[in-house]
Every structure is written in C-alpha cells, then in structure tokens.
Coordinates of C-alpha atoms in Angstrom, one line a residue:
Chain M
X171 CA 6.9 8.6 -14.4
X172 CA 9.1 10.6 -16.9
X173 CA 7.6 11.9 -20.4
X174 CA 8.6 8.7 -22.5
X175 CA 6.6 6.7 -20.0
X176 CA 3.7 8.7 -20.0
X177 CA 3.1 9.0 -23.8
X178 CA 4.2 5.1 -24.4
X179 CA 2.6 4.0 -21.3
X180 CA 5.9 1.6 -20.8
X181 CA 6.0 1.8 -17.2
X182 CA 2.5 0.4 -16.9
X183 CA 3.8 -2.6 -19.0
X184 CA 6.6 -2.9 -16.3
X185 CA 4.2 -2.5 -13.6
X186 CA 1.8 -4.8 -14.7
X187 CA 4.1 -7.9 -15.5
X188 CA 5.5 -7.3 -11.9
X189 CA 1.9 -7.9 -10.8
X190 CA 1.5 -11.0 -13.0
X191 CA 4.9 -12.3 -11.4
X192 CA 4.0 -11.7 -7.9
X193 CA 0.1 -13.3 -8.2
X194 CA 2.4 -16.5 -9.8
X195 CA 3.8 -16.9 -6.7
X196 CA 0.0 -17.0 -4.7
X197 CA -2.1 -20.6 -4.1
X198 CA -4.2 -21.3 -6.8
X199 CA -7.8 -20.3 -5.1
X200 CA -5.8 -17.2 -4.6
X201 CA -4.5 -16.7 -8.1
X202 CA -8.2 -17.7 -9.3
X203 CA -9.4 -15.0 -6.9
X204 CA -6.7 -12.7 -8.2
X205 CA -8.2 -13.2 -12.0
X206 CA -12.0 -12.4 -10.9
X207 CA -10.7 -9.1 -9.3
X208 CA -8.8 -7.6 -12.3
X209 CA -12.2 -9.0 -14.5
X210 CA -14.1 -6.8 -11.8
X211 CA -12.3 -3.8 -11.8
X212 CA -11.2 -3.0 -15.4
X213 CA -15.0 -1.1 -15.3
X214 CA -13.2 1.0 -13.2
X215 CA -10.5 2.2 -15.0
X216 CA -9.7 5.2 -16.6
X217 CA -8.3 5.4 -20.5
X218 CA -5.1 4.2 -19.9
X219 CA -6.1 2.0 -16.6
X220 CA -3.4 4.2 -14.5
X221 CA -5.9 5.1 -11.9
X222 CA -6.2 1.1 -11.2
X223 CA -2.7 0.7 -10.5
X224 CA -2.4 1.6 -7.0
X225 CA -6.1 -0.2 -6.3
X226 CA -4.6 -3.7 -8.3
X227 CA -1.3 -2.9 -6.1
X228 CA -3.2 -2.9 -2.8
X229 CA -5.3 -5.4 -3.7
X230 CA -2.3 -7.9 -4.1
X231 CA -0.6 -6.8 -1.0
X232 CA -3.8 -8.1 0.7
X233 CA -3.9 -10.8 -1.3
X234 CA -0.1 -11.8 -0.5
X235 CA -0.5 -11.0 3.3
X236 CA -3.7 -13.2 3.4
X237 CA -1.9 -16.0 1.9
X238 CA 1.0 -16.2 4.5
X239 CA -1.7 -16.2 7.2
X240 CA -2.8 -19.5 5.8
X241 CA -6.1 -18.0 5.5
X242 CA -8.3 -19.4 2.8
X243 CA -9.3 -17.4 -0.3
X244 CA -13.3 -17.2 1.5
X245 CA -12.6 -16.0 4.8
X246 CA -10.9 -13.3 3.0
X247 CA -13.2 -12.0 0.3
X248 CA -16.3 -13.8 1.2
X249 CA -18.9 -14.3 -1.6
X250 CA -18.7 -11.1 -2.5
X251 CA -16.4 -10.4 -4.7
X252 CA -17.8 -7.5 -6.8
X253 CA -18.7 -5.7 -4.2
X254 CA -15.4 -5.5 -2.9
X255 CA -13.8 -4.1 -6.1
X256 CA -16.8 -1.6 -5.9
X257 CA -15.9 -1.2 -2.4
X258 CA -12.0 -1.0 -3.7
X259 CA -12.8 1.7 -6.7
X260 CA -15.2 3.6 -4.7
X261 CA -12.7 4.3 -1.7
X262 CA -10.3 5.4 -4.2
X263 CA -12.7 7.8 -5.8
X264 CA -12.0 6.1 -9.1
X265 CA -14.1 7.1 -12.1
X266 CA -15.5 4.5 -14.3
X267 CA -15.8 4.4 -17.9
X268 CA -19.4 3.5 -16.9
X269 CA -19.8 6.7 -15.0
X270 CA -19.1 8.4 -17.8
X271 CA -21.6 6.7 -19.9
X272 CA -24.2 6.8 -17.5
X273 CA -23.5 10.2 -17.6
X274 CA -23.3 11.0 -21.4
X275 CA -26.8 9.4 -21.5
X276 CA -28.7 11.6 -18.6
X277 CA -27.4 14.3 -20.8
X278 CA -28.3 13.0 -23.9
X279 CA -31.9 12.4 -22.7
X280 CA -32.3 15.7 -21.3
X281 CA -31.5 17.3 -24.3
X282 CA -33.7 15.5 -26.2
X283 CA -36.9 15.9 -23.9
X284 CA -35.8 19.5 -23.5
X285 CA -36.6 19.6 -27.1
X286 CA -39.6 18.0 -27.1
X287 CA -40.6 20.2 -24.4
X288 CA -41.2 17.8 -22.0
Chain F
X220 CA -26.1 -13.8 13.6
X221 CA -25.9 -13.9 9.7
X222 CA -27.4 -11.4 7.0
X223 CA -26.6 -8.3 9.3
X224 CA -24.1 -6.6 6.1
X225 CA -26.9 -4.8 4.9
X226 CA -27.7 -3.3 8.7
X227 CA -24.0 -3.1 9.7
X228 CA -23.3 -1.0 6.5
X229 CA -21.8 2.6 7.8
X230 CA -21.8 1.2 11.5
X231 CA -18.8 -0.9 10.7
X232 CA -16.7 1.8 10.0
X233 CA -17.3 3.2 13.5
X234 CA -16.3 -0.6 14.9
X235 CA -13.3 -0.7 13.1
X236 CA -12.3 2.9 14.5
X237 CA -13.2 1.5 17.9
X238 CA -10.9 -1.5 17.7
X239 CA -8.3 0.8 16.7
X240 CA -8.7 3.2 19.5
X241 CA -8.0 0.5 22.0
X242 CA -4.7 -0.3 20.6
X243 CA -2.6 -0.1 17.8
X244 CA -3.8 -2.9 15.6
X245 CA -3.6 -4.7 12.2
X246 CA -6.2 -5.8 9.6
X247 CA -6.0 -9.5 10.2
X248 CA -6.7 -8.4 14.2
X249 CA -9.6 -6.3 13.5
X250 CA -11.7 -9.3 11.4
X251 CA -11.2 -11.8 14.2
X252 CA -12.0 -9.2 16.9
X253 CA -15.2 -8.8 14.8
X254 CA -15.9 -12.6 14.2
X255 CA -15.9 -12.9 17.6
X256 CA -18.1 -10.4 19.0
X257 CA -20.4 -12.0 16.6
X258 CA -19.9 -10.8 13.6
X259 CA -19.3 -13.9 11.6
X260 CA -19.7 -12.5 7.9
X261 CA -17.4 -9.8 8.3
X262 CA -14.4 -11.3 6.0
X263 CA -10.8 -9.1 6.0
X264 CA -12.1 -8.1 2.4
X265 CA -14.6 -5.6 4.2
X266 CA -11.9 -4.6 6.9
X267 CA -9.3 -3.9 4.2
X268 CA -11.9 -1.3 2.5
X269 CA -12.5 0.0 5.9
X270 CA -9.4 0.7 6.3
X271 CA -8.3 2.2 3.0
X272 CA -11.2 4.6 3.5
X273 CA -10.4 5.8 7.1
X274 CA -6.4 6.0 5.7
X275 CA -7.6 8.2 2.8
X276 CA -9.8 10.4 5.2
X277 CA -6.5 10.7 7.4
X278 CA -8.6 9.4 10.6
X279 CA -5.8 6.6 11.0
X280 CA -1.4 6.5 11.3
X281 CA -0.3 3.3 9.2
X282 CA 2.8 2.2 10.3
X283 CA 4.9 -0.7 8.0
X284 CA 6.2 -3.0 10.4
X285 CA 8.0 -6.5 9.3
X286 CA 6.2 -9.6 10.1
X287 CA 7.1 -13.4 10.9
X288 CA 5.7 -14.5 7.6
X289 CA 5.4 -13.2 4.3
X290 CA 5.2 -9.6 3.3
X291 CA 5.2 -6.8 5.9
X292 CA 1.7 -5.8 8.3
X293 CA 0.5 -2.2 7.8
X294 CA -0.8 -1.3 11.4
X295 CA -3.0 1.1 12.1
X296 CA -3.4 3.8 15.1
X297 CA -6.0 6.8 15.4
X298 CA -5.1 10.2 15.3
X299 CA -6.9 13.5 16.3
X300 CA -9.3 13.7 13.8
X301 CA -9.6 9.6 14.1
X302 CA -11.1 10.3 17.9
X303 CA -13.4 13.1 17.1
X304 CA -14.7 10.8 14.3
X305 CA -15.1 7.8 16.7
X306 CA -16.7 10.8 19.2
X307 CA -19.4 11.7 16.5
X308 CA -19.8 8.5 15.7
X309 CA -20.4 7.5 19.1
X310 CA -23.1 10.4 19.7
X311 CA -24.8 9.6 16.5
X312 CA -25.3 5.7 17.9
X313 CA -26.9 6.9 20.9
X314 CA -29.3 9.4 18.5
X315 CA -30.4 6.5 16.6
X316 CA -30.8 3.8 19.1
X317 CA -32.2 6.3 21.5
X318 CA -35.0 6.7 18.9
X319 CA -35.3 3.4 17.6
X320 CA -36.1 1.5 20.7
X321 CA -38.3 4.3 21.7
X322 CA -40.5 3.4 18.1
X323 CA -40.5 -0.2 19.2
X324 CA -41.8 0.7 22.8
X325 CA -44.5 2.7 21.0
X326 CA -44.2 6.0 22.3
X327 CA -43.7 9.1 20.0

C-alpha cells in the first residue's frame, strides 16, 4: 500500500471488487452464505474496514475450497453463522466499532457515578 | 452425540492439535476425522477457526500445496511449540478428568 492508497483508500476498492468477482463464481447457497458473512462482520471493522480484509480474504478461500469439495454450504458453516464471524474477528484480534462503544459507555458511566459519589 | 459445542469449547483445539500431530493434514481431513469419532456437529467452519488460531499462535507449519480441484489446500504440521501445547494440553485433560470422575464417584 503506497501513500495515495492509503489516504484514498483505492486499493480497498480494488480489493474489494476482486472479492465480489470471485464470490460470483461460488454456487448460489454459497454466494447467499457469502452475503450473511460480510453482513456479520462489518461490526467488526475498523474506520476504514482494512482490518477486515485479510478475515473477508480467508473467509472466501474457505468458502472457494469448500465449494470444489462439493460440500454443501451446512456441512460447512453449520447453523451458526455469527458465531463463526465472531469466531473469524476474535482469532484475528480485530477490534469492533462495538468494542469501542461498549467501551466509551463503561467510561461514561463511571464518570458520572464518580460524581455522584456512588 | 449432539449439543456437545458448548462442552467441547477449548477441548477442540487440543483435538485438532492431535490430529495434526499424527500426520501432516488438511482442514477438510481434520472435520471428517472429527465426524467420525463422533463428533457430528463439528462443521469445517469450526476447524477453519481452529486453525487460524493455532497458525497465529505459531503452534502449526502451513504449507500451500496444489490440489485436484479448485484452489490450493493449506496443510498443516506441528512444530515445537505445537507439541508442548498438545503436551500441556494433554496433562491438563488428565487434571480435569482425574477430578471430575472422582466428584461423580463421590469422594472428595
């Protein structure tokens, strides 16, 4: 990533349509799955969404080697897909917007029961 | 058996690295081997997560190696630090177990 990229966020652009061109080539349960996935890890992204790039990038590969296995979409994810994007974020120590909120408002409460005294 | 995730959560980790140890191995490999000791709701999902963890905590060598089909198989082997993890993880199973089934036999 040069400067240019960094401040325009360009190569994420590039990135990201390579993504959308390889999930076009998955079955459709796959591609479905593939949708649910991003919807359950934007949480997890940072400002830009950079820190999801590697976990969306993974996430495909196992997505693409899956497929050629002629496995279905189930006996790869299971019901559970959430949990496996919190499984996929957690292992790659991403910090969520969430976190931060969470965060912001354990402080925010503090302070204000510190001044109440309590 | 079904409804064993919740149980199995923080064992599985040490089955995976015990599959590995045996041989070199892929992801695909390591559900099956699961599924069929019984362990019928572990998907590949799970195993992939696994996996990404032990790679990130360096436990495991990931070779790329091309495949029949479709994209190319990361494989996985354990290293040093991979045994000794297995080794704890081993003596911390026989902690456990020691002193669960000695709570079900009633003693104290």
């Amino acid at each position: 990533m040069n400067f240019w990229e960094a401040m325009t966020g360009s190569d994420l652009t590039r990135e990201w349509k390579a993504f959308e061109a390889r999930a076009e080539a998955l079955p459709a349960d796959y591609r479905a799955a593939w949708e649910e996935i991003k919807g359950h890890l934007f949480p997890y992204g940072d400002f830009t969404g950079r820190n999801l790039m590697p976990i969306l990038d993974g996430a495909l590969g196992l997505l693409e080697e899956t497929a050629s296995d002629g496995q279905s979409i189930h006996d790869v994810l299971g019901d559970d897909i959430a949990g496996f994007c919190a499984a996929l974020a957690g292992g790659e120590g991403a910090r969520s917007h969430r976190d931060r909120w969470r965060e912001q408002l354990n402080r925010n409460v503090a302070r204000k029961l510190g001044r109440l005294g309590g | 058996m079904h409804d064993l995730t919740e149980m199995l959560k923080g064992t599985l980790e040490g089955c995976v690295l015990e599959i590995i140890r045996s041989e070199e191995t892929y992801g695909y490999a390591i559900t099956r081997r699961l599924n069929e000791l019984g362990f019928a709701d572990v998907v590949e999902g799970t195993v992939y997560t696994i996996l990404l963890r032990l790679e990130k905590n360096g436990l495991v060598q990931v070779t790329k190696r091309p495949s029949g089909v479709g994209p190319p198989r990361k494989f996985y082997a354990l290293n040093d630090a991979g045994r000794d993890e297995l080794a704890t993880f081993w003596a911390k199973w026989e902690y456990v177990t020691s002193r669960i089934d000695k709570l079900k036999e009633g003693g104290r």
